[in-house]
């Protein structure tokens, strides 16, 4: 079994510090959120921001461009950058590097627990025979990946998307499609972490099978519980213990 110490070392390898422009944009976003720079107010000029953060003006320009792309600020020709009165398009932005930071990875697992358990519950209520067939197909694809020792993370993603499709709620499916690339980072760990020796994906596959069986059987509470347990165990396998207030639902479901 992979030790917690080894897991933490592996996670450190996939995490990296954000780029300077990311750090500056996040710092400015924090100032905006705290009201230190209010809607309609102009951001300090490039020279002042560069001196404040100890970076080049090019880094500042890139940081402001990120905030503009997220709808946090708007630029006016010859006047500078201003905090948007009403953000036009708030993009849900996850970690932009090679892998998620440790703190953010915990939050991604928490979000997965909330989203995937609700989707599994609804899928169990609404699944049709064709949905069950599709989910089983991707479950088999992961079995095949295990048998050959290959990376089954793509089939893992498709398995969860097939469950979302079984809700017959187009927004639930589109939401999981949107979040999928970011959730993939946490799913892929079970298939690609160094030193796993097949243990992690085998455990995950057992949990996948339980989710499938409860969805196929039309057991909403079981599907929700098994999906929740899958994410909790996935987090534990990489050394992250989810907060008690998030996982307490498991015990209440068993009452």
C-alpha atoms as a PDB file:
ATOM      1  CA  UNK A   1       0.000   0.000   0.000  1.00  0.00           C
ATOM      2  CA  UNK A   2       1.307   3.452  -0.800  1.00  0.00           C
ATOM      3  CA  UNK A   3       2.227   5.342   2.366  1.00  0.00           C
ATOM      4  CA  UNK A   4       0.869   8.796   3.197  1.00  0.00           C
ATOM      5  CA  UNK A   5       4.419  10.179   3.158  1.00  0.00           C
ATOM      6  CA  UNK A   6       4.961   8.872  -0.384  1.00  0.00           C
ATOM      7  CA  UNK A   7       1.597  10.256  -1.458  1.00  0.00           C
ATOM      8  CA  UNK A   8       2.468  13.705  -0.145  1.00  0.00           C
ATOM      9  CA  UNK A   9       5.809  13.565  -1.957  1.00  0.00           C
ATOM     10  CA  UNK A  10       4.054  12.611  -5.191  1.00  0.00           C
ATOM     11  CA  UNK A  11       1.584  15.463  -4.782  1.00  0.00           C
ATOM     12  CA  UNK A  12       4.405  17.908  -4.234  1.00  0.00           C
ATOM     13  CA  UNK A  13       5.877  16.794  -7.548  1.00  0.00           C
ATOM     14  CA  UNK A  14       2.717  17.669  -9.491  1.00  0.00           C
ATOM     15  CA  UNK A  15       2.141  21.007  -7.747  1.00  0.00           C
ATOM     16  CA  UNK A  16       3.957  24.158  -8.736  1.00  0.00           C
ATOM     17  CA  UNK A  17       3.975  27.779  -7.725  1.00  0.00           C
ATOM     18  CA  UNK A  18       1.733  30.008  -9.812  1.00  0.00           C
ATOM     19  CA  UNK A  19       3.298  32.321 -12.376  1.00  0.00           C
ATOM     20  CA  UNK A  20       4.044  35.840 -11.188  1.00  0.00           C
ATOM     21  CA  UNK A  21       1.174  37.221 -13.240  1.00  0.00           C
ATOM     22  CA  UNK A  22      -1.179  34.743 -11.546  1.00  0.00           C
ATOM     23  CA  UNK A  23       0.030  35.821  -8.108  1.00  0.00           C
ATOM     24  CA  UNK A  24      -0.478  39.479  -8.959  1.00  0.00           C
ATOM     25  CA  UNK A  25      -3.936  38.911 -10.450  1.00  0.00           C
ATOM     26  CA  UNK A  26      -5.000  36.860  -7.413  1.00  0.00           C
ATOM     27  CA  UNK A  27      -3.698  39.560  -5.064  1.00  0.00           C
ATOM     28  CA  UNK A  28      -5.607  42.247  -6.954  1.00  0.00           C
ATOM     29  CA  UNK A  29      -8.704  40.080  -7.056  1.00  0.00           C
ATOM     30  CA  UNK A  30      -8.446  39.745  -3.280  1.00  0.00           C
ATOM     31  CA  UNK A  31      -8.250  43.528  -2.873  1.00  0.00           C
ATOM     32  CA  UNK A  32     -11.337  43.906  -5.056  1.00  0.00           C
ATOM     33  CA  UNK A  33     -13.232  41.227  -3.116  1.00  0.00           C
ATOM     34  CA  UNK A  34     -12.356  42.898   0.208  1.00  0.00           C
ATOM     35  CA  UNK A  35     -13.459  46.289  -1.074  1.00  0.00           C
ATOM     36  CA  UNK A  36      -9.984  47.809  -0.883  1.00  0.00           C
ATOM     37  CA  UNK A  37     -10.462  48.773  -4.525  1.00  0.00           C
ATOM     38  CA  UNK A  38     -14.148  49.489  -5.071  1.00  0.00           C
ATOM     39  CA  UNK A  39     -16.295  49.040  -8.197  1.00  0.00           C
ATOM     40  CA  UNK A  40     -15.717  51.919 -10.579  1.00  0.00           C
ATOM     41  CA  UNK A  41     -12.350  52.850  -9.070  1.00  0.00           C
ATOM     42  CA  UNK A  42      -9.237  52.881 -11.206  1.00  0.00           C
ATOM     43  CA  UNK A  43      -6.462  50.418 -10.502  1.00  0.00           C
ATOM     44  CA  UNK A  44      -3.076  51.934  -9.652  1.00  0.00           C
ATOM     45  CA  UNK A  45      -0.989  52.599 -12.772  1.00  0.00           C
ATOM     46  CA  UNK A  46       1.370  49.900 -14.079  1.00  0.00           C
ATOM     47  CA  UNK A  47       4.466  51.551 -12.588  1.00  0.00           C
ATOM     48  CA  UNK A  48       2.952  51.669  -9.094  1.00  0.00           C
ATOM     49  CA  UNK A  49       1.676  48.086  -9.277  1.00  0.00           C
ATOM     50  CA  UNK A  50       5.050  46.863 -10.543  1.00  0.00           C
ATOM     51  CA  UNK A  51       6.812  48.544  -7.619  1.00  0.00           C
ATOM     52  CA  UNK A  52       4.208  47.326  -5.114  1.00  0.00           C
ATOM     53  CA  UNK A  53       4.534  43.678  -6.138  1.00  0.00           C
ATOM     54  CA  UNK A  54       8.203  43.784  -7.108  1.00  0.00           C
ATOM     55  CA  UNK A  55       7.576  42.600 -10.654  1.00  0.00           C
ATOM     56  CA  UNK A  56       8.016  43.942 -14.151  1.00  0.00           C
ATOM     57  CA  UNK A  57       5.407  46.061 -15.895  1.00  0.00           C
ATOM     58  CA  UNK A  58       4.951  43.218 -18.400  1.00  0.00           C
ATOM     59  CA  UNK A  59       3.875  40.948 -15.528  1.00  0.00           C
ATOM     60  CA  UNK A  60       1.416  43.607 -14.373  1.00  0.00           C
ATOM     61  CA  UNK A  61      -0.043  43.909 -17.871  1.00  0.00           C
ATOM     62  CA  UNK A  62      -0.551  40.153 -18.042  1.00  0.00           C
ATOM     63  CA  UNK A  63      -2.178  40.138 -14.595  1.00  0.00           C
ATOM     64  CA  UNK A  64      -4.575  42.919 -15.560  1.00  0.00           C
ATOM     65  CA  UNK A  65      -5.365  41.100 -18.808  1.00  0.00           C
ATOM     66  CA  UNK A  66      -6.364  38.041 -16.769  1.00  0.00           C
ATOM     67  CA  UNK A  67      -8.672  40.150 -14.612  1.00  0.00           C
ATOM     68  CA  UNK A  68     -10.165  41.721 -17.724  1.00  0.00           C
ATOM     69  CA  UNK A  69     -10.764  38.282 -19.264  1.00  0.00           C
ATOM     70  CA  UNK A  70     -12.575  37.254 -16.074  1.00  0.00           C
ATOM     71  CA  UNK A  71     -14.739  40.376 -16.171  1.00  0.00           C
ATOM     72  CA  UNK A  72     -13.265  41.794 -12.964  1.00  0.00           C
ATOM     73  CA  UNK A  73     -11.885  44.920 -14.586  1.00  0.00           C
ATOM     74  CA  UNK A  74     -12.458  46.919 -17.742  1.00  0.00           C
ATOM     75  CA  UNK A  75      -9.969  49.071 -19.578  1.00  0.00           C
ATOM     76  CA  UNK A  76     -10.688  52.491 -21.033  1.00  0.00           C
ATOM     77  CA  UNK A  77      -8.568  53.895 -23.828  1.00  0.00           C
ATOM     78  CA  UNK A  78      -6.089  56.357 -22.385  1.00  0.00           C
ATOM     79  CA  UNK A  79      -7.610  56.187 -18.885  1.00  0.00           C
ATOM     80  CA  UNK A  80      -6.354  52.869 -17.510  1.00  0.00           C
ATOM     81  CA  UNK A  81      -8.034  49.875 -15.867  1.00  0.00           C
ATOM     82  CA  UNK A  82     -11.118  50.182 -13.651  1.00  0.00           C
ATOM     83  CA  UNK A  83     -12.879  47.709 -11.378  1.00  0.00           C
ATOM     84  CA  UNK A  84     -16.047  46.638 -13.188  1.00  0.00           C
ATOM     85  CA  UNK A  85     -19.266  48.003 -11.707  1.00  0.00           C
ATOM     86  CA  UNK A  86     -20.949  44.692 -12.506  1.00  0.00           C
ATOM     87  CA  UNK A  87     -18.667  41.786 -13.503  1.00  0.00           C
ATOM     88  CA  UNK A  88     -19.580  40.854 -17.065  1.00  0.00           C
ATOM     89  CA  UNK A  89     -18.335  37.263 -17.162  1.00  0.00           C
ATOM     90  CA  UNK A  90     -17.000  35.534 -14.104  1.00  0.00           C
ATOM     91  CA  UNK A  91     -15.133  32.484 -15.326  1.00  0.00           C
ATOM     92  CA  UNK A  92     -14.701  29.651 -12.860  1.00  0.00           C
ATOM     93  CA  UNK A  93     -10.926  29.497 -12.949  1.00  0.00           C
ATOM     94  CA  UNK A  94      -9.086  26.564 -11.453  1.00  0.00           C
ATOM     95  CA  UNK A  95      -5.373  26.096 -10.969  1.00  0.00           C
ATOM     96  CA  UNK A  96      -3.600  26.993 -14.182  1.00  0.00           C
ATOM     97  CA  UNK A  97      -0.416  24.978 -13.775  1.00  0.00           C
ATOM     98  CA  UNK A  98       0.768  21.444 -14.365  1.00  0.00           C
ATOM     99  CA  UNK A  99      -1.273  20.209 -11.424  1.00  0.00           C
ATOM    100  CA  UNK A 100      -3.377  21.625  -8.615  1.00  0.00           C
ATOM    101  CA  UNK A 101      -1.807  23.061  -5.479  1.00  0.00           C
ATOM    102  CA  UNK A 102      -2.358  20.926  -2.376  1.00  0.00           C
ATOM    103  CA  UNK A 103      -4.862  23.321  -0.782  1.00  0.00           C
ATOM    104  CA  UNK A 104      -6.799  23.643  -4.012  1.00  0.00           C
ATOM    105  CA  UNK A 105      -6.756  19.893  -4.580  1.00  0.00           C
ATOM    106  CA  UNK A 106      -8.600  19.490  -1.278  1.00  0.00           C
ATOM    107  CA  UNK A 107     -11.233  21.976  -2.453  1.00  0.00           C
ATOM    108  CA  UNK A 108     -11.575  20.160  -5.777  1.00  0.00           C
ATOM    109  CA  UNK A 109     -12.269  16.905  -3.924  1.00  0.00           C
ATOM    110  CA  UNK A 110     -14.859  18.705  -1.793  1.00  0.00           C
ATOM    111  CA  UNK A 111     -16.537  20.093  -4.907  1.00  0.00           C
ATOM    112  CA  UNK A 112     -16.465  16.651  -6.529  1.00  0.00           C
ATOM    113  CA  UNK A 113     -18.164  15.166  -3.459  1.00  0.00           C
ATOM    114  CA  UNK A 114     -20.965  17.715  -3.630  1.00  0.00           C
ATOM    115  CA  UNK A 115     -21.502  17.545  -7.385  1.00  0.00           C
ATOM    116  CA  UNK A 116     -20.950  13.855  -8.126  1.00  0.00           C
ATOM    117  CA  UNK A 117     -23.060  12.565  -5.237  1.00  0.00           C
ATOM    118  CA  UNK A 118     -26.054  14.684  -6.286  1.00  0.00           C
ATOM    119  CA  UNK A 119     -25.660  13.669  -9.913  1.00  0.00           C
ATOM    120  CA  UNK A 120     -25.451   9.965  -9.020  1.00  0.00           C
ATOM    121  CA  UNK A 121     -28.600  10.256  -6.917  1.00  0.00           C
ATOM    122  CA  UNK A 122     -30.587  11.848  -9.751  1.00  0.00           C
ATOM    123  CA  UNK A 123     -29.189   9.369 -12.271  1.00  0.00           C
ATOM    124  CA  UNK A 124     -30.457   6.484 -10.144  1.00  0.00           C
ATOM    125  CA  UNK A 125     -33.933   8.007 -10.244  1.00  0.00           C
ATOM    126  CA  UNK A 126     -34.020   8.651 -13.990  1.00  0.00           C
ATOM    127  CA  UNK A 127     -31.696   6.175 -15.718  1.00  0.00           C
ATOM    128  CA  UNK A 128     -32.981   4.334 -18.743  1.00  0.00           C
ATOM    129  CA  UNK A 129     -31.713   0.970 -20.060  1.00  0.00           C
ATOM    130  CA  UNK A 130     -29.587   2.760 -22.684  1.00  0.00           C
ATOM    131  CA  UNK A 131     -27.969   4.848 -19.927  1.00  0.00           C
ATOM    132  CA  UNK A 132     -27.078   1.750 -17.938  1.00  0.00           C
ATOM    133  CA  UNK A 133     -25.520   0.225 -21.052  1.00  0.00           C
ATOM    134  CA  UNK A 134     -23.394   3.344 -21.654  1.00  0.00           C
ATOM    135  CA  UNK A 135     -22.187   3.517 -18.051  1.00  0.00           C
ATOM    136  CA  UNK A 136     -21.347  -0.208 -18.112  1.00  0.00           C
ATOM    137  CA  UNK A 137     -19.338   0.316 -21.301  1.00  0.00           C
ATOM    138  CA  UNK A 138     -17.004   2.813 -19.625  1.00  0.00           C
ATOM    139  CA  UNK A 139     -16.789   0.667 -16.502  1.00  0.00           C
ATOM    140  CA  UNK A 140     -15.558  -2.153 -18.752  1.00  0.00           C
ATOM    141  CA  UNK A 141     -13.068   0.217 -20.405  1.00  0.00           C
ATOM    142  CA  UNK A 142     -11.545   0.877 -16.979  1.00  0.00           C
ATOM    143  CA  UNK A 143     -11.444  -2.872 -16.309  1.00  0.00           C
ATOM    144  CA  UNK A 144      -9.533  -3.271 -19.580  1.00  0.00           C
ATOM    145  CA  UNK A 145      -7.093  -0.515 -18.589  1.00  0.00           C
ATOM    146  CA  UNK A 146      -6.461  -2.268 -15.283  1.00  0.00           C
ATOM    147  CA  UNK A 147      -5.848  -5.565 -17.073  1.00  0.00           C
ATOM    148  CA  UNK A 148      -3.239  -4.001 -19.351  1.00  0.00           C
ATOM    149  CA  UNK A 149      -1.726  -1.658 -16.766  1.00  0.00           C
ATOM    150  CA  UNK A 150      -2.578   1.370 -18.902  1.00  0.00           C
ATOM    151  CA  UNK A 151      -3.948   4.795 -17.995  1.00  0.00           C
ATOM    152  CA  UNK A 152      -7.715   4.534 -17.672  1.00  0.00           C
ATOM    153  CA  UNK A 153      -8.315   8.129 -16.617  1.00  0.00           C
ATOM    154  CA  UNK A 154     -10.089   9.024 -19.866  1.00  0.00           C
ATOM    155  CA  UNK A 155     -12.532   6.153 -19.387  1.00  0.00           C
ATOM    156  CA  UNK A 156     -12.866   7.298 -15.759  1.00  0.00           C
ATOM    157  CA  UNK A 157     -13.960  10.739 -16.969  1.00  0.00           C
ATOM    158  CA  UNK A 158     -16.354   9.185 -19.494  1.00  0.00           C
ATOM    159  CA  UNK A 159     -17.855   6.963 -16.782  1.00  0.00           C
ATOM    160  CA  UNK A 160     -18.782   9.972 -14.665  1.00  0.00           C
ATOM    161  CA  UNK A 161     -20.078  11.876 -17.704  1.00  0.00           C
ATOM    162  CA  UNK A 162     -22.286   8.916 -18.614  1.00  0.00           C
ATOM    163  CA  UNK A 163     -23.779   9.025 -15.131  1.00  0.00           C
ATOM    164  CA  UNK A 164     -24.440  12.741 -15.578  1.00  0.00           C
ATOM    165  CA  UNK A 165     -26.126  12.013 -18.912  1.00  0.00           C
ATOM    166  CA  UNK A 166     -28.365   9.504 -17.127  1.00  0.00           C
ATOM    167  CA  UNK A 167     -29.881  12.353 -15.084  1.00  0.00           C
ATOM    168  CA  UNK A 168     -31.539  13.571 -18.308  1.00  0.00           C
ATOM    169  CA  UNK A 169     -30.847  17.075 -17.051  1.00  0.00           C
ATOM    170  CA  UNK A 170     -28.867  18.819 -19.770  1.00  0.00           C
ATOM    171  CA  UNK A 171     -27.451  21.371 -17.342  1.00  0.00           C
ATOM    172  CA  UNK A 172     -26.148  18.689 -14.990  1.00  0.00           C
ATOM    173  CA  UNK A 173     -24.390  17.031 -17.913  1.00  0.00           C
ATOM    174  CA  UNK A 174     -23.017  20.328 -19.237  1.00  0.00           C
ATOM    175  CA  UNK A 175     -21.847  21.304 -15.754  1.00  0.00           C
ATOM    176  CA  UNK A 176     -19.870  18.096 -15.405  1.00  0.00           C
ATOM    177  CA  UNK A 177     -18.476  18.553 -18.915  1.00  0.00           C
ATOM    178  CA  UNK A 178     -17.342  22.038 -17.941  1.00  0.00           C
ATOM    179  CA  UNK A 179     -15.788  20.855 -14.685  1.00  0.00           C
ATOM    180  CA  UNK A 180     -14.500  17.641 -16.183  1.00  0.00           C
ATOM    181  CA  UNK A 181     -11.014  18.792 -17.166  1.00  0.00           C
ATOM    182  CA  UNK A 182     -10.440  20.142 -13.672  1.00  0.00           C
ATOM    183  CA  UNK A 183     -11.894  17.077 -11.972  1.00  0.00           C
ATOM    184  CA  UNK A 184      -9.683  14.970 -14.250  1.00  0.00           C
ATOM    185  CA  UNK A 185      -6.621  16.245 -12.403  1.00  0.00           C
ATOM    186  CA  UNK A 186      -7.820  14.568  -9.209  1.00  0.00           C
ATOM    187  CA  UNK A 187      -9.064  11.405 -10.949  1.00  0.00           C
ATOM    188  CA  UNK A 188      -5.835  10.911 -12.898  1.00  0.00           C
ATOM    189  CA  UNK A 189      -3.830  10.665  -9.667  1.00  0.00           C
ATOM    190  CA  UNK A 190      -5.193   7.170  -9.046  1.00  0.00           C
ATOM    191  CA  UNK A 191      -4.004   6.018 -12.466  1.00  0.00           C
ATOM    192  CA  UNK A 192      -0.664   7.791 -12.793  1.00  0.00           C
ATOM    193  CA  UNK A 193       0.850   8.487  -9.373  1.00  0.00           C
ATOM    194  CA  UNK A 194       4.363   7.034  -9.135  1.00  0.00           C
ATOM    195  CA  UNK A 195       4.674   3.891  -7.050  1.00  0.00           C
ATOM    196  CA  UNK A 196       0.979   3.041  -7.120  1.00  0.00           C
ATOM    197  CA  UNK A 197       1.610  -0.532  -8.394  1.00  0.00           C
ATOM    198  CA  UNK A 198      -1.985  -0.852  -9.487  1.00  0.00           C
ATOM    199  CA  UNK A 199      -3.405  -0.506  -5.983  1.00  0.00           C
ATOM    200  CA  UNK A 200      -5.043   2.895  -6.337  1.00  0.00           C
ATOM    201  CA  UNK A 201      -7.007   2.272  -9.542  1.00  0.00           C
ATOM    202  CA  UNK A 202      -8.110  -1.169  -8.330  1.00  0.00           C
ATOM    203  CA  UNK A 203      -9.606   0.369  -5.199  1.00  0.00           C
ATOM    204  CA  UNK A 204     -11.205   3.141  -7.221  1.00  0.00           C
ATOM    205  CA  UNK A 205     -12.663   0.622  -9.656  1.00  0.00           C
ATOM    206  CA  UNK A 206     -14.326  -1.278  -6.826  1.00  0.00           C
ATOM    207  CA  UNK A 207     -15.963   1.997  -5.811  1.00  0.00           C
ATOM    208  CA  UNK A 208     -16.958   2.716  -9.424  1.00  0.00           C
ATOM    209  CA  UNK A 209     -18.668  -0.661  -9.577  1.00  0.00           C
ATOM    210  CA  UNK A 210     -20.667   0.116  -6.427  1.00  0.00           C
ATOM    211  CA  UNK A 211     -21.820   3.415  -7.936  1.00  0.00           C
ATOM    212  CA  UNK A 212     -22.789   1.663 -11.162  1.00  0.00           C
ATOM    213  CA  UNK A 213     -24.716  -1.056  -9.354  1.00  0.00           C
ATOM    214  CA  UNK A 214     -26.709   1.406  -7.258  1.00  0.00           C
ATOM    215  CA  UNK A 215     -27.518   3.597 -10.281  1.00  0.00           C
ATOM    216  CA  UNK A 216     -28.504   0.558 -12.359  1.00  0.00           C
ATOM    217  CA  UNK A 217     -30.657  -0.743  -9.516  1.00  0.00           C
ATOM    218  CA  UNK A 218     -32.478   2.569  -9.194  1.00  0.00           C
ATOM    219  CA  UNK A 219     -31.238   3.129  -5.639  1.00  0.00           C
ATOM    220  CA  UNK A 220     -30.899   6.936  -5.242  1.00  0.00           C
ATOM    221  CA  UNK A 221     -29.706   6.930  -1.628  1.00  0.00           C
ATOM    222  CA  UNK A 222     -27.212   4.173  -2.326  1.00  0.00           C
ATOM    223  CA  UNK A 223     -25.942   5.956  -5.428  1.00  0.00           C
ATOM    224  CA  UNK A 224     -25.457   9.188  -3.511  1.00  0.00           C
ATOM    225  CA  UNK A 225     -23.727   7.405  -0.622  1.00  0.00           C
ATOM    226  CA  UNK A 226     -21.441   5.375  -2.901  1.00  0.00           C
ATOM    227  CA  UNK A 227     -20.476   8.395  -5.003  1.00  0.00           C
ATOM    228  CA  UNK A 228     -19.719  10.366  -1.848  1.00  0.00           C
ATOM    229  CA  UNK A 229     -17.669   7.500  -0.429  1.00  0.00           C
ATOM    230  CA  UNK A 230     -15.744   7.170  -3.693  1.00  0.00           C
ATOM    231  CA  UNK A 231     -14.587  10.785  -3.553  1.00  0.00           C
ATOM    232  CA  UNK A 232     -13.789  10.554   0.162  1.00  0.00           C
ATOM    233  CA  UNK A 233     -11.627   7.482  -0.458  1.00  0.00           C
ATOM    234  CA  UNK A 234     -10.027   9.057  -3.528  1.00  0.00           C
ATOM    235  CA  UNK A 235      -8.951  11.991  -1.372  1.00  0.00           C
ATOM    236  CA  UNK A 236      -7.637   9.686   1.365  1.00  0.00           C
ATOM    237  CA  UNK A 237      -5.576   7.739  -1.165  1.00  0.00           C
ATOM    238  CA  UNK A 238      -3.562  10.864  -1.916  1.00  0.00           C
ATOM    239  CA  UNK A 239      -3.246  11.832   1.745  1.00  0.00           C
ATOM    240  CA  UNK A 240      -6.154  14.284   2.004  1.00  0.00           C
ATOM    241  CA  UNK A 241      -8.842  13.839   4.639  1.00  0.00           C
ATOM    242  CA  UNK A 242     -12.043  15.698   3.847  1.00  0.00           C
ATOM    243  CA  UNK A 243     -13.641  17.759   6.592  1.00  0.00           C
ATOM    244  CA  UNK A 244     -16.099  16.006   8.913  1.00  0.00           C
ATOM    245  CA  UNK A 245     -18.859  18.489   8.093  1.00  0.00           C
ATOM    246  CA  UNK A 246     -18.658  17.416   4.453  1.00  0.00           C
ATOM    247  CA  UNK A 247     -18.621  13.671   5.022  1.00  0.00           C
ATOM    248  CA  UNK A 248     -21.065  13.506   7.937  1.00  0.00           C
ATOM    249  CA  UNK A 249     -23.809  12.859   5.376  1.00  0.00           C
ATOM    250  CA  UNK A 250     -22.537   9.297   5.067  1.00  0.00           C
ATOM    251  CA  UNK A 251     -23.677   8.409   8.546  1.00  0.00           C
ATOM    252  CA  UNK A 252     -27.020  10.208   8.238  1.00  0.00           C
ATOM    253  CA  UNK A 253     -27.756   8.268   5.050  1.00  0.00           C
ATOM    254  CA  UNK A 254     -27.421   5.024   6.963  1.00  0.00           C
ATOM    255  CA  UNK A 255     -30.044   5.885   9.577  1.00  0.00           C
END
